[in-house]
Every structure is written in C-alpha cells, then in structure tokens.
Amino acid sequence: MSETTEQTYRVVLVDDHAIFRSGLRADLAADLQIVGEAGSVEQAIEVIERKRPDVVLLDVHLPGGRGGGGAEVLASCAHLFSQTKFLALSVSDSAQDVVLVIRSGARGYVTKSVSGQEISDAVRRVAGGDAVFSPRLAGFVLDAFGSSVASGQIDEQLDLLTDRELQVMRLIARGYSYKEVAKELFISIKTVESHVSNVLRKLQLSNRHELTRWAVERKIL
C-alpha cells in the first residue's frame, strides 16, 4: 500500500506587528511551513531573497525603505514572481491599497478580519496559481483593470523610450543599482546614468524613487 504525502508550502510572514505574526503563525494550517518573518521593507526583501518561499503573506503598510510599503517589496522582488507568489494581507480595504499592490504583482488580497483557516486556504490557492480576494475587494480590481484609457496612456508613455531605455528603466525600478544594471546589460555605469537621465526627462519624473512608483502603479516591471 503506497503512502500519500500532503503538499506543504513554504511561507514568509511580513508584518510590522510581532504579536500579529505570532498569532497568525499559530493559526495557520500545519501544511504551511513558516520559513521566515520580517517587520520592515528592508527585512522583507532580505528574507524573501534568501528563503525564496512559495508564498509571501505581505502586509500593505510597512515601515522602512523609501516609504512604498508592500508595493516597494513587490517591486524589489519582481524577478522572483515565477517561483514566489505574494498574497497581500491588511486591515485596509481601500480601493487604492488593493489596486496598487495587485498592479505591483500580488496574486491576491485578503483582510485581517478573515479566519486562520480562510487565510490558509488563500495561501494554498495562490500557491497553485489562483487569484484570491476577500469578496468585496474583487470589484475594485475588476474596475481598475477594466479601464482601457489607462493602458492606452501607458503605451504612449512607453513609446517615448528606446528599447535600451526601457530595459534600464525596468531594472532601476526593480531596485538594481547603477553598477548592477551596467553588469546585467554589459554597458558602462556612465551609459546607465545617461539612460536614466533620459528616462526621467521623457517621463517627467524627478528621481529613481518616483520612477519605481511610476512603474509599480502601471505594473510594467
């Protein structure tokens, strides 16, 4: 007689309240293995990069970094999306918060009012490739992504950039340093600086922090 092995998922908890993380850790199902925790943007990026979990339970509002919270974590970890899924978990149910993190790459958004069993089910579904939302939040996403005007505007803005500028823009928005971009694209740091300057001028942005937010809001990382 063969034995069946229950599927387990490796999870990282990201929330700036240690008490909440402790309670959530106790409430999650046994097949969800907590492999790391973080309480700030910087800590989250470091532990996610190091652990490469199946799912990250990500609070939307986090201290640290450049003030971008959960969306900033998503932007910095965008290169991991093929192996790591992100599920936003927050007390906030505002349309702005929901749409921002979904545009940034989160696969779902649930509020902290749900039960441990419901969160566990959501983690499994997100790990399996589904998108998961608390019922009243799904409408925000449908409304946001149903807009054709926004996508047309994005196309017009991207048309201003050359192929190389687009490559540089995406890497910078993901948090790469100029040196890392130069290494990735086999160009000099001075050339990277020139491309970034052109991108900021064409998109009418002031600095790389604004560029990151611009790219995150348009989900073009």
GROMACS .gro file of C-alpha atoms in nm:
model
  221
    1MET     CA    1   0.000   0.000   0.000
    2SER     CA    2   0.150   0.335  -0.102
    3GLU     CA    3   0.151   0.633   0.130
    4THR     CA    4   0.035   0.977   0.019
    5THR     CA    5   0.234   1.280   0.122
    6GLU     CA    6   0.045   1.602   0.191
    7GLN     CA    7   0.163   1.900  -0.011
    8THR     CA    8   0.345   2.157   0.204
    9TYR     CA    9   0.412   2.520   0.121
   10ARG     CA   10   0.697   2.737   0.243
   11VAL     CA   11   0.570   3.073   0.367
   12VAL     CA   12   0.726   3.403   0.477
   13LEU     CA   13   0.522   3.632   0.705
   14VAL     CA   14   0.571   4.006   0.657
   15ASP     CA   15   0.401   4.237   0.907
   16ASP     CA   16   0.539   4.510   1.132
   17HIS     CA   17   0.350   4.381   1.438
   18ALA     CA   18   0.528   4.088   1.602
   19ILE     CA   19   0.219   3.997   1.804
   20PHE     CA   20   0.011   3.965   1.487
   21ARG     CA   21   0.279   3.748   1.323
   22SER     CA   22   0.286   3.525   1.633
   23GLY     CA   23  -0.092   3.484   1.631
   24LEU     CA   24  -0.103   3.419   1.258
   25ARG     CA   25   0.176   3.163   1.282
   26ALA     CA   26  -0.029   2.974   1.543
   27ASP     CA   27  -0.349   2.994   1.334
   28LEU     CA   28  -0.211   2.875   1.000
   29ALA     CA   29  -0.263   2.514   0.896
   30ALA     CA   30   0.006   2.251   0.956
   31ASP     CA   31   0.085   2.215   0.585
   32LEU     CA   32   0.207   2.577   0.574
   33GLN     CA   33   0.570   2.589   0.686
   34ILE     CA   34   0.682   2.930   0.813
   35VAL     CA   35   1.041   2.971   0.693
   36GLY     CA   36   1.092   3.339   0.772
   37GLU     CA   37   0.944   3.659   0.912
   38ALA     CA   38   1.001   4.030   0.861
   39GLY     CA   39   0.874   4.356   1.005
   40SER     CA   40   1.001   4.616   0.758
   41VAL     CA   41   1.058   4.670   0.387
   42GLU     CA   42   1.432   4.603   0.414
   43GLN     CA   43   1.389   4.291   0.628
   44ALA     CA   44   1.122   4.158   0.394
   45ILE     CA   45   1.334   4.195   0.081
   46GLU     CA   46   1.632   4.029   0.252
   47VAL     CA   47   1.444   3.728   0.388
   48ILE     CA   48   1.244   3.673   0.067
   49GLU     CA   49   1.563   3.681  -0.142
   50ARG     CA   50   1.732   3.440   0.096
   51LYS     CA   51   1.447   3.193   0.157
   52ARG     CA   52   1.272   3.201  -0.184
   53PRO     CA   53   0.939   3.083  -0.033
   54ASP     CA   54   0.637   2.954  -0.222
   55VAL     CA   55   0.415   3.229  -0.082
   56VAL     CA   56   0.471   3.559   0.099
   57LEU     CA   57   0.194   3.688   0.324
   58LEU     CA   58   0.257   4.059   0.283
   59ASP     CA   59   0.122   4.350   0.485
   60VAL     CA   60   0.043   4.652   0.269
   61HIS     CA   61   0.170   4.921   0.508
   62LEU     CA   62   0.526   4.862   0.623
   63PRO     CA   63   0.792   5.091   0.773
   64GLY     CA   64   1.133   5.142   0.615
   65GLY     CA   65   1.259   5.152   0.261
   66ARG     CA   66   1.156   5.451   0.054
   67GLY     CA   67   0.807   5.465   0.202
   68GLY     CA   68   0.647   5.238  -0.056
   69GLY     CA   69   0.540   4.966   0.188
   70GLY     CA   70   0.425   4.635   0.043
   71ALA     CA   71   0.432   4.771  -0.312
   72GLU     CA   72   0.801   4.852  -0.271
   73VAL     CA   73   0.872   4.497  -0.155
   74LEU     CA   74   0.691   4.365  -0.463
   75ALA     CA   75   0.887   4.594  -0.694
   76SER     CA   76   1.218   4.478  -0.546
   77CYS     CA   77   1.121   4.111  -0.565
   78ALA     CA   78   0.960   4.117  -0.910
   79HIS     CA   79   1.232   3.891  -1.052
   80LEU     CA   80   1.107   3.614  -0.817
   81PHE     CA   81   0.744   3.617  -0.935
   82SER     CA   82   0.786   3.295  -1.135
   83GLN     CA   83   0.862   3.099  -0.818
   84THR     CA   84   0.726   3.308  -0.530
   85LYS     CA   85   0.365   3.425  -0.508
   86PHE     CA   86   0.255   3.721  -0.295
   87LEU     CA   87  -0.071   3.743  -0.103
   88ALA     CA   88  -0.149   4.084   0.048
   89LEU     CA   89  -0.291   4.074   0.400
   90SER     CA   90  -0.405   4.401   0.556
   91VAL     CA   91  -0.653   4.576   0.782
   92SER     CA   92  -0.709   4.820   0.495
   93ASP     CA   93  -0.987   4.759   0.246
   94SER     CA   94  -0.940   5.080   0.048
   95ALA     CA   95  -0.955   5.057  -0.330
   96GLN     CA   96  -0.627   5.248  -0.362
   97ASP     CA   97  -0.435   4.997  -0.149
   98VAL     CA   98  -0.590   4.697  -0.320
   99VAL     CA   99  -0.526   4.818  -0.675
  100LEU     CA  100  -0.170   4.935  -0.601
  101VAL     CA  101  -0.045   4.600  -0.468
  102ILE     CA  102  -0.225   4.400  -0.735
  103ARG     CA  103  -0.073   4.619  -1.006
  104SER     CA  104   0.260   4.563  -0.831
  105GLY     CA  105   0.231   4.186  -0.868
  106ALA     CA  106   0.040   4.045  -0.570
  107ARG     CA  107  -0.179   3.747  -0.659
  108GLY     CA  108  -0.448   3.828  -0.407
  109TYR     CA  109  -0.563   4.050  -0.123
  110VAL     CA  110  -0.744   3.946   0.193
  111THR     CA  111  -0.829   4.148   0.502
  112LYS     CA  112  -0.709   4.058   0.851
  113SER     CA  113  -1.068   4.000   0.962
  114VAL     CA  114  -1.070   3.654   0.797
  115SER     CA  115  -1.001   3.336   0.994
  116GLY     CA  116  -0.679   3.137   1.006
  117GLN     CA  117  -0.846   2.863   0.802
  118GLU     CA  118  -0.953   3.112   0.535
  119ILE     CA  119  -0.601   3.257   0.514
  120SER     CA  120  -0.457   2.904   0.491
  121ASP     CA  121  -0.694   2.823   0.205
  122ALA     CA  122  -0.600   3.150   0.033
  123VAL     CA  123  -0.228   3.068   0.062
  124ARG     CA  124  -0.281   2.725  -0.097
  125ARG     CA  125  -0.486   2.871  -0.380
  126VAL     CA  126  -0.234   3.145  -0.454
  127ALA     CA  127   0.049   2.889  -0.447
  128GLY     CA  128  -0.148   2.689  -0.702
  129GLY     CA  129  -0.179   2.985  -0.937
  130ASP     CA  130  -0.522   3.124  -0.845
  131ALA     CA  131  -0.602   3.486  -0.767
  132VAL     CA  132  -0.775   3.529  -0.431
  133PHE     CA  133  -0.966   3.827  -0.288
  134SER     CA  134  -1.193   3.899   0.003
  135PRO     CA  135  -1.541   3.921  -0.158
  136ARG     CA  136  -1.599   4.298  -0.154
  137LEU     CA  137  -1.245   4.370  -0.281
  138ALA     CA  138  -1.275   4.186  -0.612
  139GLY     CA  139  -1.486   4.467  -0.758
  140PHE     CA  140  -1.203   4.717  -0.706
  141VAL     CA  141  -0.973   4.501  -0.915
  142LEU     CA  142  -1.227   4.447  -1.192
  143ASP     CA  143  -1.294   4.821  -1.211
  144ALA     CA  144  -0.924   4.909  -1.219
  145PHE     CA  145  -0.822   4.658  -1.482
  146GLY     CA  146  -1.128   4.718  -1.695
  147SER     CA  147  -1.005   5.064  -1.790
  148SER     CA  148  -0.876   5.088  -2.147
  149VAL     CA  149  -0.780   5.455  -2.110
  150ALA     CA  150  -0.505   5.377  -1.859
  151SER     CA  151  -0.347   5.111  -2.079
  152GLY     CA  152  -0.352   5.342  -2.381
  153GLN     CA  153  -0.183   5.615  -2.181
  154ILE     CA  154   0.085   5.371  -2.064
  155ASP     CA  155   0.154   5.266  -2.426
  156GLU     CA  156   0.201   5.629  -2.526
  157GLN     CA  157   0.447   5.689  -2.244
  158LEU     CA  158   0.644   5.374  -2.319
  159ASP     CA  159   0.666   5.469  -2.686
  160LEU     CA  160   0.879   5.764  -2.578
  161LEU     CA  161   1.154   5.526  -2.461
  162THR     CA  162   1.406   5.340  -2.675
  163ASP     CA  163   1.442   4.964  -2.624
  164ARG     CA  164   1.759   5.016  -2.420
  165GLU     CA  165   1.599   5.289  -2.208
  166LEU     CA  166   1.308   5.055  -2.139
  167GLN     CA  167   1.548   4.781  -2.024
  168VAL     CA  168   1.731   5.021  -1.796
  169MET     CA  169   1.406   5.166  -1.661
  170ARG     CA  170   1.273   4.825  -1.560
  171LEU     CA  171   1.594   4.724  -1.382
  172ILE     CA  172   1.621   5.054  -1.197
  173ALA     CA  173   1.254   5.032  -1.095
  174ARG     CA  174   1.319   4.682  -0.956
  175GLY     CA  175   1.581   4.825  -0.725
  176TYR     CA  176   1.901   4.744  -0.917
  177SER     CA  177   2.197   4.976  -0.854
  178TYR     CA  178   2.362   5.151  -1.149
  179LYS     CA  179   2.654   4.910  -1.116
  180GLU     CA  180   2.420   4.608  -1.125
  181VAL     CA  181   2.237   4.745  -1.429
  182ALA     CA  182   2.568   4.801  -1.608
  183LYS     CA  183   2.673   4.442  -1.535
  184GLU     CA  184   2.336   4.299  -1.640
  185LEU     CA  185   2.329   4.486  -1.974
  186PHE     CA  186   2.705   4.482  -2.046
  187ILE     CA  187   2.731   4.861  -2.061
  188SER     CA  188   2.924   5.121  -1.861
  189ILE     CA  189   2.792   5.288  -1.546
  190LYS     CA  190   2.818   5.625  -1.723
  191THR     CA  191   2.594   5.491  -2.001
  192VAL     CA  192   2.343   5.371  -1.741
  193GLU     CA  193   2.341   5.719  -1.584
  194SER     CA  194   2.278   5.872  -1.926
  195HIS     CA  195   1.987   5.636  -1.997
  196VAL     CA  196   1.831   5.701  -1.655
  197SER     CA  197   1.856   6.076  -1.710
  198ASN     CA  198   1.680   6.038  -2.047
  199VAL     CA  199   1.407   5.819  -1.898
  200LEU     CA  200   1.336   6.063  -1.615
  201ARG     CA  201   1.323   6.355  -1.859
  202LYS     CA  202   1.091   6.178  -2.105
  203LEU     CA  203   0.854   6.058  -1.831
  204GLN     CA  204   0.873   6.391  -1.646
  205LEU     CA  205   0.994   6.233  -1.322
  206SER     CA  206   1.243   6.374  -1.071
  207ASN     CA  207   1.431   6.071  -0.934
  208ARG     CA  208   1.455   5.691  -0.932
  209HIS     CA  209   1.213   5.668  -0.638
  210GLU     CA  210   0.943   5.835  -0.846
  211LEU     CA  211   1.038   5.605  -1.133
  212THR     CA  212   0.986   5.298  -0.915
  213ARG     CA  213   0.643   5.420  -0.808
  214TRP     CA  214   0.556   5.505  -1.171
  215ALA     CA  215   0.648   5.155  -1.289
  216VAL     CA  216   0.477   4.982  -0.996
  217GLU     CA  217   0.150   5.170  -1.048
  218ARG     CA  218   0.148   5.067  -1.416
  219LYS     CA  219   0.256   4.709  -1.350
  220ILE     CA  220   0.529   4.717  -1.614
  221LEU     CA  221   0.813   4.559  -1.415
   0.00000   0.00000   0.00000
